[in-house]
PDB file of C-alpha atoms in Angstrom:
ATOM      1  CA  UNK A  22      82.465  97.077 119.478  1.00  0.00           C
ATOM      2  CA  UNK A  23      84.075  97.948 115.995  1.00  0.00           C
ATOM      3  CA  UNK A  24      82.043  99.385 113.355  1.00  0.00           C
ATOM      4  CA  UNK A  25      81.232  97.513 110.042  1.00  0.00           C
ATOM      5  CA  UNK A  26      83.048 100.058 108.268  1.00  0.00           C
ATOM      6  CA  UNK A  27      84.557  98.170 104.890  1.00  0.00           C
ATOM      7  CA  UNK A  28      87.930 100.447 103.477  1.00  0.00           C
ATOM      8  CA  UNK A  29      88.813 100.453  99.712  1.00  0.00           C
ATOM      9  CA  UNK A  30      91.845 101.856  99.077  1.00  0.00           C
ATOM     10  CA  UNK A  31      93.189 103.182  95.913  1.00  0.00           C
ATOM     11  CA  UNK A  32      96.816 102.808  95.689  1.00  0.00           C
ATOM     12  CA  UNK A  33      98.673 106.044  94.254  1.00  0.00           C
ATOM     13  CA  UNK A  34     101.116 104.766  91.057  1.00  0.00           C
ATOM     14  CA  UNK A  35     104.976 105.874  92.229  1.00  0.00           C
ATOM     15  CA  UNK A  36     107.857 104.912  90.091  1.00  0.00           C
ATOM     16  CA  UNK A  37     108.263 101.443  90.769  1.00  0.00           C
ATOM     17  CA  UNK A  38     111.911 102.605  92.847  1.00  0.00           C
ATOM     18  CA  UNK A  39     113.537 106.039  93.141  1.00  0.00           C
ATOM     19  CA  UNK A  40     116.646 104.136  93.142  1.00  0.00           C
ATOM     20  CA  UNK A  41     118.227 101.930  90.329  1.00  0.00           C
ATOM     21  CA  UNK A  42     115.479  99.004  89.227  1.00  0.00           C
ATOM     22  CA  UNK A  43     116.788  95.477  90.654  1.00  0.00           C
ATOM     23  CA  UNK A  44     115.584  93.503  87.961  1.00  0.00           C
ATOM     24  CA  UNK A  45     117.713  92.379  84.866  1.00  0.00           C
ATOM     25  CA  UNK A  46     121.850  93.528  84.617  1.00  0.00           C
ATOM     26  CA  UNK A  47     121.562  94.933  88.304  1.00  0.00           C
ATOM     27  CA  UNK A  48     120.051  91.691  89.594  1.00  0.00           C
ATOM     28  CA  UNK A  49     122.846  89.269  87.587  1.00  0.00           C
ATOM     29  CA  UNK A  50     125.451  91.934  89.072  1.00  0.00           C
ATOM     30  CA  UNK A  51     123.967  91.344  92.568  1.00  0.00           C
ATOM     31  CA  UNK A  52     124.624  87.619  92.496  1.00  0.00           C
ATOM     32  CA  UNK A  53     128.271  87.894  90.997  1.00  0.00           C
ATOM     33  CA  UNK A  54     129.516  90.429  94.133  1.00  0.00           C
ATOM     34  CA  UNK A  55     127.734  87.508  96.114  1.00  0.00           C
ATOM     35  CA  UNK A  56     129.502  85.121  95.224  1.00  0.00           C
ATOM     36  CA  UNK A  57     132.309  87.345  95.401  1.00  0.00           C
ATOM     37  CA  UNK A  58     132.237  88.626  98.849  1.00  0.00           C
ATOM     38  CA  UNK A  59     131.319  84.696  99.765  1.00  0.00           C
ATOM     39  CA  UNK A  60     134.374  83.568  98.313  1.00  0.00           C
ATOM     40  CA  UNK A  61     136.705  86.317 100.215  1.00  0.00           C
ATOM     41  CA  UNK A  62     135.333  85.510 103.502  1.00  0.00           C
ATOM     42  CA  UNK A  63     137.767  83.819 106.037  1.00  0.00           C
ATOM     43  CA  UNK A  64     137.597  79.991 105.567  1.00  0.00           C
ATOM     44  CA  UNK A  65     136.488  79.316 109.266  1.00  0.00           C
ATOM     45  CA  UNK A  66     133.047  81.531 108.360  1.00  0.00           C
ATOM     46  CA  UNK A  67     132.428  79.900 105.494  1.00  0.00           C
ATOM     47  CA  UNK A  68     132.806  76.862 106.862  1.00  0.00           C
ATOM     48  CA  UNK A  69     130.446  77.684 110.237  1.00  0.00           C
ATOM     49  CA  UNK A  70     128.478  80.348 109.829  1.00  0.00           C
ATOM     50  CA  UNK A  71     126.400  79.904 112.626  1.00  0.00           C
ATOM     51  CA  UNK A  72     129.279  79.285 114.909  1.00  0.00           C
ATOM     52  CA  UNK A  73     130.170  82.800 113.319  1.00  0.00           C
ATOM     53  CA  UNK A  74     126.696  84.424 114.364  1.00  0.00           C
ATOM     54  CA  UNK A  75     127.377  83.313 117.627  1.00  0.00           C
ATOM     55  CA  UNK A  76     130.763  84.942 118.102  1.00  0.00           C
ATOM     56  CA  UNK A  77     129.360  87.349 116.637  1.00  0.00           C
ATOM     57  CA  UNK A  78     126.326  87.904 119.436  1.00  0.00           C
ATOM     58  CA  UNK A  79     128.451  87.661 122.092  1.00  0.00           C
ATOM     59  CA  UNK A  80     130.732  91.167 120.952  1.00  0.00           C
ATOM     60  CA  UNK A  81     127.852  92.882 119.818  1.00  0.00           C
ATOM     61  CA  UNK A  82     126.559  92.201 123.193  1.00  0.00           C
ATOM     62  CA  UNK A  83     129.616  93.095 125.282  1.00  0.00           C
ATOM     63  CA  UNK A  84     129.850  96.224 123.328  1.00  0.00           C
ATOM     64  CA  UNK A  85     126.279  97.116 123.830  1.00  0.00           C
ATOM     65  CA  UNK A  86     126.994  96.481 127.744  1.00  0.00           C
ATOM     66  CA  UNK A  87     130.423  98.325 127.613  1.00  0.00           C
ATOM     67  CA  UNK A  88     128.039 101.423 125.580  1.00  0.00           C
ATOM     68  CA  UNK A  89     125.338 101.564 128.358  1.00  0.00           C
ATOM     69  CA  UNK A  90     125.852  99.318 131.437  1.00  0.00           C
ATOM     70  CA  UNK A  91     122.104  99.827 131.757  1.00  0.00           C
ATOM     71  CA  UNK A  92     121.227  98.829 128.707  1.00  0.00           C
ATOM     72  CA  UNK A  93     119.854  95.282 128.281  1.00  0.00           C
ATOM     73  CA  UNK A  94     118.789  95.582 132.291  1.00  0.00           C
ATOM     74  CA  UNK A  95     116.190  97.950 131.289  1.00  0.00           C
ATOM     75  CA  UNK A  96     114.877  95.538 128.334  1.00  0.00           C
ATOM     76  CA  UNK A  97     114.636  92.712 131.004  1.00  0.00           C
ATOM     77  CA  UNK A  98     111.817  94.858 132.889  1.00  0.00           C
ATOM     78  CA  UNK A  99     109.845  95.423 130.000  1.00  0.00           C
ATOM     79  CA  UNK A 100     108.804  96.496 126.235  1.00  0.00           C
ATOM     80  CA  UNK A 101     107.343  99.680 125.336  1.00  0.00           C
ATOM     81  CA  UNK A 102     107.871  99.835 121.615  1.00  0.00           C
ATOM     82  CA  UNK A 103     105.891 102.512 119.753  1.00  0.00           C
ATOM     83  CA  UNK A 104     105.839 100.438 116.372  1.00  0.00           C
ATOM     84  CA  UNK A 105     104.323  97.708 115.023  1.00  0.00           C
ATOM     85  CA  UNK A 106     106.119  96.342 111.629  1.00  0.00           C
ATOM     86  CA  UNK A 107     104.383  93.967 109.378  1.00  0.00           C
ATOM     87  CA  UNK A 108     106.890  92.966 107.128  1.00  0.00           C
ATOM     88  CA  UNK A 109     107.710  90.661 104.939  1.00  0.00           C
ATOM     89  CA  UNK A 110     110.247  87.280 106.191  1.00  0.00           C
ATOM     90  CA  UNK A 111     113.029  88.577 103.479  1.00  0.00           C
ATOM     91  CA  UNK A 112     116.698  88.491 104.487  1.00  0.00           C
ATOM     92  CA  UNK A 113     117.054  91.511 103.169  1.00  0.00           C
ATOM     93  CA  UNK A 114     114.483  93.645 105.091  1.00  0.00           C
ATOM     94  CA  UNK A 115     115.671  93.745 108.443  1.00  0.00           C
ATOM     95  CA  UNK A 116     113.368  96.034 110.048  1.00  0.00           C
ATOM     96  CA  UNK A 117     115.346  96.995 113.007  1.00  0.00           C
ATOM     97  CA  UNK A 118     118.331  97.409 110.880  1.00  0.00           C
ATOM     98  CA  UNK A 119     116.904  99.360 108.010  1.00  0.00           C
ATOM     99  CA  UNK A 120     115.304 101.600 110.796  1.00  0.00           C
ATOM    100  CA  UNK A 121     118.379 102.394 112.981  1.00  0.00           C
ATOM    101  CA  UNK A 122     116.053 101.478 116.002  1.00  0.00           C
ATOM    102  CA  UNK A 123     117.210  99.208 118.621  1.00  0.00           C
ATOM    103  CA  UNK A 124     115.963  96.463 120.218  1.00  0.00           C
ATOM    104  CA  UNK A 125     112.733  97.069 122.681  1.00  0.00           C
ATOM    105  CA  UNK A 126     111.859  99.723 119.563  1.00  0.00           C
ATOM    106  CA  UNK A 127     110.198  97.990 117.111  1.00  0.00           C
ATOM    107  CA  UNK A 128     107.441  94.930 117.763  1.00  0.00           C
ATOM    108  CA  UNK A 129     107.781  92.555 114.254  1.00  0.00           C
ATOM    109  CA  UNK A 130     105.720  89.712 112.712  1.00  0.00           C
ATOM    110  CA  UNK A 131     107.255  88.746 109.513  1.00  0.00           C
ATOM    111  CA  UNK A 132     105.801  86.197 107.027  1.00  0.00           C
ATOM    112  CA  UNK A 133     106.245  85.551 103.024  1.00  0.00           C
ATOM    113  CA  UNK A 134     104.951  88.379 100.750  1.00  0.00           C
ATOM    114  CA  UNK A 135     104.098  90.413 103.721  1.00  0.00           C
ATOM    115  CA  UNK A 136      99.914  89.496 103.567  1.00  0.00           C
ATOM    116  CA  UNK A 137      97.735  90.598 106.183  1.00  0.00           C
ATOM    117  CA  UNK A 138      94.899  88.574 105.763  1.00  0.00           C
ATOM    118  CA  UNK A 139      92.078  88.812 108.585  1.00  0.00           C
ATOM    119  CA  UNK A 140      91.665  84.855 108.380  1.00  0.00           C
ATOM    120  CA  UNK A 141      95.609  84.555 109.594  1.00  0.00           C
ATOM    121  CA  UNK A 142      95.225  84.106 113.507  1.00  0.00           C
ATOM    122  CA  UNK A 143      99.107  83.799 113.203  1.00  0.00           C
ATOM    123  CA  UNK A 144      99.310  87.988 112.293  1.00  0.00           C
ATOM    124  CA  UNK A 145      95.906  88.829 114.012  1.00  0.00           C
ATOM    125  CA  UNK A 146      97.036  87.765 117.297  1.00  0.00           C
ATOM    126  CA  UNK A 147     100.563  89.845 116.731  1.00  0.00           C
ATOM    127  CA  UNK A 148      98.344  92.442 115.668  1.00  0.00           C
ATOM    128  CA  UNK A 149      96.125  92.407 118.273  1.00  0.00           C
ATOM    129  CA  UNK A 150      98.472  92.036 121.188  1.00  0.00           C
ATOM    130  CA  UNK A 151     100.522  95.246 119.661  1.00  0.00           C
ATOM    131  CA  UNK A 152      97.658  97.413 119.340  1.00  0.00           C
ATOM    132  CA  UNK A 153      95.408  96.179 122.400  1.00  0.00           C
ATOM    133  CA  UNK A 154      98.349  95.426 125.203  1.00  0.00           C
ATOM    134  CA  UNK A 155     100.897  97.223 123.747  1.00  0.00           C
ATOM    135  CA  UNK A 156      99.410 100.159 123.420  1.00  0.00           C
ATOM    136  CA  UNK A 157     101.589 101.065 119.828  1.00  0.00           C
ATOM    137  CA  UNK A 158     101.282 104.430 117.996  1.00  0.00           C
ATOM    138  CA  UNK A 159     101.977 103.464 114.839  1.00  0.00           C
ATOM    139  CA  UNK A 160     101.633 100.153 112.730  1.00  0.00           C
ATOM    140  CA  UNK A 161     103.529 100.218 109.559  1.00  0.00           C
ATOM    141  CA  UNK A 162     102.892  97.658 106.795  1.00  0.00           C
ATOM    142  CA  UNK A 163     106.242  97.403 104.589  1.00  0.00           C
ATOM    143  CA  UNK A 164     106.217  95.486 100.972  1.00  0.00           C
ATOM    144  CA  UNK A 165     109.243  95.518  99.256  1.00  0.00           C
ATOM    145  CA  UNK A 166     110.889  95.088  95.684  1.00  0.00           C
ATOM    146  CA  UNK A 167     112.824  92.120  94.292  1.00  0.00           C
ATOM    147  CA  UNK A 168     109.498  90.374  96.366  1.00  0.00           C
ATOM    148  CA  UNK A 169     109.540  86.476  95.725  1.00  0.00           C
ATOM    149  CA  UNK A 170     106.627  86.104  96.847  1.00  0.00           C
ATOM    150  CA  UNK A 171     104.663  89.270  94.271  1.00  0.00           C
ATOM    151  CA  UNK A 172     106.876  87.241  91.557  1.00  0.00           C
ATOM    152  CA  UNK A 173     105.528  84.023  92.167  1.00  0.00           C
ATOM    153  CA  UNK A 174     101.939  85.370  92.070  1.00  0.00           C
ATOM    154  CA  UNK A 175     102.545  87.279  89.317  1.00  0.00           C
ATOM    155  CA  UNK A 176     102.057  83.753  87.474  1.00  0.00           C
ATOM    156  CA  UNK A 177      99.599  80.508  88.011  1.00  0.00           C
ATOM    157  CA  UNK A 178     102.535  77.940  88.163  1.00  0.00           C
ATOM    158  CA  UNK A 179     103.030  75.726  90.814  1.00  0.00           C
ATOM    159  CA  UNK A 180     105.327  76.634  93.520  1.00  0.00           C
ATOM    160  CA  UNK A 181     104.733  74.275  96.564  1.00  0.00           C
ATOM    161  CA  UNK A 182     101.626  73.106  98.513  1.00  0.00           C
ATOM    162  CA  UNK A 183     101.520  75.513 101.383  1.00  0.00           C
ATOM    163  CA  UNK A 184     103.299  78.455  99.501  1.00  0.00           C
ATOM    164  CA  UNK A 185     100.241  78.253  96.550  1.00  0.00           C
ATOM    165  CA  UNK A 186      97.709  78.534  98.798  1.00  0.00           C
ATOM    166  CA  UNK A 187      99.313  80.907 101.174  1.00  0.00           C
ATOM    167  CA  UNK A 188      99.868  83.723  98.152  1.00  0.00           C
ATOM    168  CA  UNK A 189      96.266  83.078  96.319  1.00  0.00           C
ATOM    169  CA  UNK A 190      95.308  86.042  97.693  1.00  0.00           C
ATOM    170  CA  UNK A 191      98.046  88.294  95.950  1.00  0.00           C
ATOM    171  CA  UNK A 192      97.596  86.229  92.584  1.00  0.00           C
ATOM    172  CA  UNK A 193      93.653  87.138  93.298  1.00  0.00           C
ATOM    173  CA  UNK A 194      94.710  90.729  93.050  1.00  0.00           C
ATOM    174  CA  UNK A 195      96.842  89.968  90.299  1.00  0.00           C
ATOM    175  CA  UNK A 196      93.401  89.438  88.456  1.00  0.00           C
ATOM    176  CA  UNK A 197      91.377  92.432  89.896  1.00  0.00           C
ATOM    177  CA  UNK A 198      94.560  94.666  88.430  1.00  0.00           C
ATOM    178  CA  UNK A 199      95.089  93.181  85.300  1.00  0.00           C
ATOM    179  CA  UNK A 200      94.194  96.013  83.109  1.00  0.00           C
ATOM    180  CA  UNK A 201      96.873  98.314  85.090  1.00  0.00           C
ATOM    181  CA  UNK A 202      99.254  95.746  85.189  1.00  0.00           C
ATOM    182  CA  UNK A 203      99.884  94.350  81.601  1.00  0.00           C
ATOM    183  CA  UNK A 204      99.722  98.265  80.249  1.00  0.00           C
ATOM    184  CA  UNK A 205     103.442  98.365  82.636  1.00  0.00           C
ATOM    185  CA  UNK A 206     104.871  96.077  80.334  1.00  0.00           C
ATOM    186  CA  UNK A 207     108.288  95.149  82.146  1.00  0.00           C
ATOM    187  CA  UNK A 208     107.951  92.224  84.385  1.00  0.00           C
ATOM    188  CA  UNK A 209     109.954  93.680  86.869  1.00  0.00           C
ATOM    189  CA  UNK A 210     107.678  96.755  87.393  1.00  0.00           C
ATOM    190  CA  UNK A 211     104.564  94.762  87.206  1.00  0.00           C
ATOM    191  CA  UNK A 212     105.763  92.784  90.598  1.00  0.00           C
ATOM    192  CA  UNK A 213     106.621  95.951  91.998  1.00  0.00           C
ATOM    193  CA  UNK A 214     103.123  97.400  91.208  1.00  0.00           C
ATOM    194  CA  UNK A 215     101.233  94.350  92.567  1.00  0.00           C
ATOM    195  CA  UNK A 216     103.437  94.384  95.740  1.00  0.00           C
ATOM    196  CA  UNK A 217     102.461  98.083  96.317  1.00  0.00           C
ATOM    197  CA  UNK A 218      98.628  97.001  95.643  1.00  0.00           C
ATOM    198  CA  UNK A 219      99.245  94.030  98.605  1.00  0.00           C
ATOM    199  CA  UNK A 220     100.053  96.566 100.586  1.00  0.00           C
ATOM    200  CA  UNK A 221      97.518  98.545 100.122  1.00  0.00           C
ATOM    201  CA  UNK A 222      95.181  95.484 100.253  1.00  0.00           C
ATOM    202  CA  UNK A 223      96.602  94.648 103.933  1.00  0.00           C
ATOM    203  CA  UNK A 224      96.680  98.273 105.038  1.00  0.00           C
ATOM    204  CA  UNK A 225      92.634  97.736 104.272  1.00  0.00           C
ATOM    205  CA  UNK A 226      92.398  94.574 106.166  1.00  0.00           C
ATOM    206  CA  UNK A 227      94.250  96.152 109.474  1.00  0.00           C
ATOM    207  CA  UNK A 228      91.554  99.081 109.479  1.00  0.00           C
ATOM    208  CA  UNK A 229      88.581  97.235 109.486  1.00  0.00           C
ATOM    209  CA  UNK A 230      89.976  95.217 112.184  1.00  0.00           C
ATOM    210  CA  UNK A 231      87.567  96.131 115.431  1.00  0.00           C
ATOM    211  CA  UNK A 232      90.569  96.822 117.332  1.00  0.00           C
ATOM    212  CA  UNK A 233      92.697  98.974 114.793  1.00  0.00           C
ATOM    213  CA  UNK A 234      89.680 100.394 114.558  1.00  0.00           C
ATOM    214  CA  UNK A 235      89.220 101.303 118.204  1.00  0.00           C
ATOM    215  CA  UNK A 236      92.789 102.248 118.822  1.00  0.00           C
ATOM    216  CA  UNK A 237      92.131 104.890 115.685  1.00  0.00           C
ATOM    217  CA  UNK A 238      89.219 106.500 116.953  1.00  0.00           C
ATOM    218  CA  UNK A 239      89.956 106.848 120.831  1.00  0.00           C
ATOM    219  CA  UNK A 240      93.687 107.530 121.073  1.00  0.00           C
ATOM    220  CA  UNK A 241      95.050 108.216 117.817  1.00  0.00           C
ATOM    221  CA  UNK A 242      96.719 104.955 116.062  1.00  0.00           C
ATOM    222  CA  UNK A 243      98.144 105.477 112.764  1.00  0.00           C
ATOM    223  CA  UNK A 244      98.036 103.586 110.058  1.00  0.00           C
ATOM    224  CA  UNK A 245     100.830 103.215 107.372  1.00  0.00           C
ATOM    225  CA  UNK A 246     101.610 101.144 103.720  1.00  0.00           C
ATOM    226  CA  UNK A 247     105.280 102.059 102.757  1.00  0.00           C
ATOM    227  CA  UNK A 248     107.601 100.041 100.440  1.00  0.00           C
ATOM    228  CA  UNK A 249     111.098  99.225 100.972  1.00  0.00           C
ATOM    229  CA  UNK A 250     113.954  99.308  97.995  1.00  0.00           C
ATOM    230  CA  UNK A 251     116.373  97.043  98.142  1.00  0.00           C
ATOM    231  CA  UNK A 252     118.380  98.464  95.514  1.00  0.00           C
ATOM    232  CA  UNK A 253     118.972 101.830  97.671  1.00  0.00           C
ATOM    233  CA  UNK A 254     117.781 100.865 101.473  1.00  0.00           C
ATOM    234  CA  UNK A 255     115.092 103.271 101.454  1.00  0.00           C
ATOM    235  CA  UNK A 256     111.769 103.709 102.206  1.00  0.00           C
ATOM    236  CA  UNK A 257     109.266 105.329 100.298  1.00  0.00           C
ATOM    237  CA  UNK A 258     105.912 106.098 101.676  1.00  0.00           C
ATOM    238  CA  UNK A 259     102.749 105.059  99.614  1.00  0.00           C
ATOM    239  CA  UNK A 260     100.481 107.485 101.393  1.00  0.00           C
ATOM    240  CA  UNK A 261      97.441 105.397 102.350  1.00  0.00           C
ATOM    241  CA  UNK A 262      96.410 104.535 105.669  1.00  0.00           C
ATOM    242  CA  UNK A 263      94.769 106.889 108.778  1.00  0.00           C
ATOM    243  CA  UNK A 264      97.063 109.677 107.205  1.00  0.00           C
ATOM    244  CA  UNK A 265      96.758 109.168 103.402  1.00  0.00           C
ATOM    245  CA  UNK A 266      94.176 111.096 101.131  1.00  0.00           C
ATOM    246  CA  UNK A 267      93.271 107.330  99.462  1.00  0.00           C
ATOM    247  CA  UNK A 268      91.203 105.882 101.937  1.00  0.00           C
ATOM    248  CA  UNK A 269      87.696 105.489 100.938  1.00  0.00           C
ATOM    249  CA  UNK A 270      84.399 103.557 102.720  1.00  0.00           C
ATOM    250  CA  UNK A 271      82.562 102.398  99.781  1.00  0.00           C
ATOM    251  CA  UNK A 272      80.620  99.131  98.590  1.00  0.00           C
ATOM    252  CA  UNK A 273      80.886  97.527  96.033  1.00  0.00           C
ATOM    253  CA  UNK A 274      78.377  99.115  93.228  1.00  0.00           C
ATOM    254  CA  UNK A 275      76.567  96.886  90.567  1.00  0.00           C
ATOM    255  CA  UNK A 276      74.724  93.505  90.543  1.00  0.00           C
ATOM    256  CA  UNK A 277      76.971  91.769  93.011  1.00  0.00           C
ATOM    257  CA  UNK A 278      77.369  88.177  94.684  1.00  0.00           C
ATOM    258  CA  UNK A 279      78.886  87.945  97.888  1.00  0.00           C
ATOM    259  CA  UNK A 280      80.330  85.108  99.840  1.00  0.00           C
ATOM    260  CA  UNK A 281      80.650  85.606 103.638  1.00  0.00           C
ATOM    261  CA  UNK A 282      83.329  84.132 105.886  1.00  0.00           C
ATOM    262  CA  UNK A 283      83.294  84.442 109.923  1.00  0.00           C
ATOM    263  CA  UNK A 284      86.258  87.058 109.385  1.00  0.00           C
ATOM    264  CA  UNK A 285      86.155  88.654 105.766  1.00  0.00           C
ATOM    265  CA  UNK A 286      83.311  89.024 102.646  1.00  0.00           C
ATOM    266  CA  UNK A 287      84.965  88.572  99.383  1.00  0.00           C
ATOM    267  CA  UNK A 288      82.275  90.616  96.855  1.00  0.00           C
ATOM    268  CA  UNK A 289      82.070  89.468  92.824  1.00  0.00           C
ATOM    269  CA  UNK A 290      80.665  92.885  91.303  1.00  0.00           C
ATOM    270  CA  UNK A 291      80.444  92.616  87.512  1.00  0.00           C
ATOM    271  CA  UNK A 292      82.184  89.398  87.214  1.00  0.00           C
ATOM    272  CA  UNK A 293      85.276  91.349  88.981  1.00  0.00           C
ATOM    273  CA  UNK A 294      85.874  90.092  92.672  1.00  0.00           C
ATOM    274  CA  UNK A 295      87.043  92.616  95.314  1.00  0.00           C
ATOM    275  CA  UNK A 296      88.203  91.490  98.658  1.00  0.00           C
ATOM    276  CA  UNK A 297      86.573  93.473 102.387  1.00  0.00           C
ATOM    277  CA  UNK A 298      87.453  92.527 106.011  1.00  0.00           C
ATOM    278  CA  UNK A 299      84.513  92.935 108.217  1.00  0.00           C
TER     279      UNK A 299
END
């Protein structure tokens, strides 16, 4: 049985990137070489890529098989990865590939913005079957900057049906962190800052999960928010989680109204609303 436990995590301010920002010039730069490097590929890609990817399996895996005869024999039997990596569905945050892992290494659920919300049976179940069958050692929640989805939230205007309602909770945090987030100034660096803070939000979510929880306390599971540049391919650890100084249990304090849900409380204290996962 998990504990009722709520986490509050306070997310430690970093530069938004240790590498050049990817906002403004870089970002206009980006999308000329793009169109470059588009417009020097051979015709026949251009024309198919997917008959490209294809070709493109089939001597990756011949290589792989040339490498280590062994090698995709032993995946057949089973997985054993020691990671779970909640990431966001970005083309340009390929976990495995950022990593230098290999396949069988790294177990993945992907989905816009990267949310871990305790109501999303889609990521709980992932979760779940990772930590509880899987036995992994470490779960790693990764945000990243140049984030659509932290953009999009970072206003109120309409950006499709299931997309609005899918990224409320970010633009709910949005709210909660106003104060910190207008005194940034740039645009660029408040999406950065509120995709940090969604991490840190999920990171919360995962480890008041009864499982996490269990997995914590009897054999050791860690816990970990990071944030992934895409202007430098690095990652740079936010320090929160089962091995970060920032995790406190707390309630909310003050004349409060609370709304319960069968998975998560969300807690109004002094007009302000906080979001806990029981």
């Amino acid at each position: 049985m998990g504990s009722n436990r709520k986490s509050k995590l306070s997310i430690p301010v970093f530069p938004s990137s240790t590498c050049p920002p990817c906002f403004s010039e870089q970002e206009r730069q980006h999308t000329v070489l793009q169109r470059r490097y588009a417009d020097e590929l051979p015709l026949e890609i251009n024309k198919n890529k997917f008959e490209y990817a294809l070709k493109s399996n089939e001597a990756w895996a011949n290589y792989k098989g040339h490498q280590n005869p062994a090698f995709f024999q032993k995946l057949a039997v089973k997985q054993t990865p020691s990671i779970l990596w909640l990431g966001c569905s970005d083309s340009r945050v390929p976990e495995t590939t950022l990593l230098g892992l290999q396949p069988g290494d790294v177990f993945v659920h992907r989905n816009i913005a990267n949310i871990i919300s305790p109501t999303d049976i889609n990521s709980m179940a992932v979760i779940e079957y990772a930590v509880v069958h899987l036995k992994v050692k470490h779960i790693v929640l990764c945000g990243h900057t140049c984030c659509g989805g932290a953009g999009a939230a970072m206003g109120d205007a309409r950006v499709g049906g299931v997309i609005d309602a899918w990224i409320t909770p970010m633009r709910l945090l949005r709210k909660i962190n106003k104060v910190e987030l207008e005194a940034l100034g740039d645009d660029g660096k408040k999406a950065v800052r509120l995709a940090e803070l969604n991490v840190g939000w999920g990171v919360g979510n995962l480890m008041s999960t009864w499982f996490v929880e269990e997995a914590i306390e009897e054999r050791g599971l860690t816990v970990h928010g990071v944030m992934y540049d895409v202007a430098c391919g690095k990652i740079r650890n936010l320090e929160i989680g089962t091995e970060g100084k920032d995790v406190v249990s707390s309630l909310a304090r003050g004349p409060t109204e609370i709304i319960k849900g069968n998975h998560g409380v969300l807690v109004f204290s002094r007009g302000e609303p906080t979001i806990d996962a029981q």
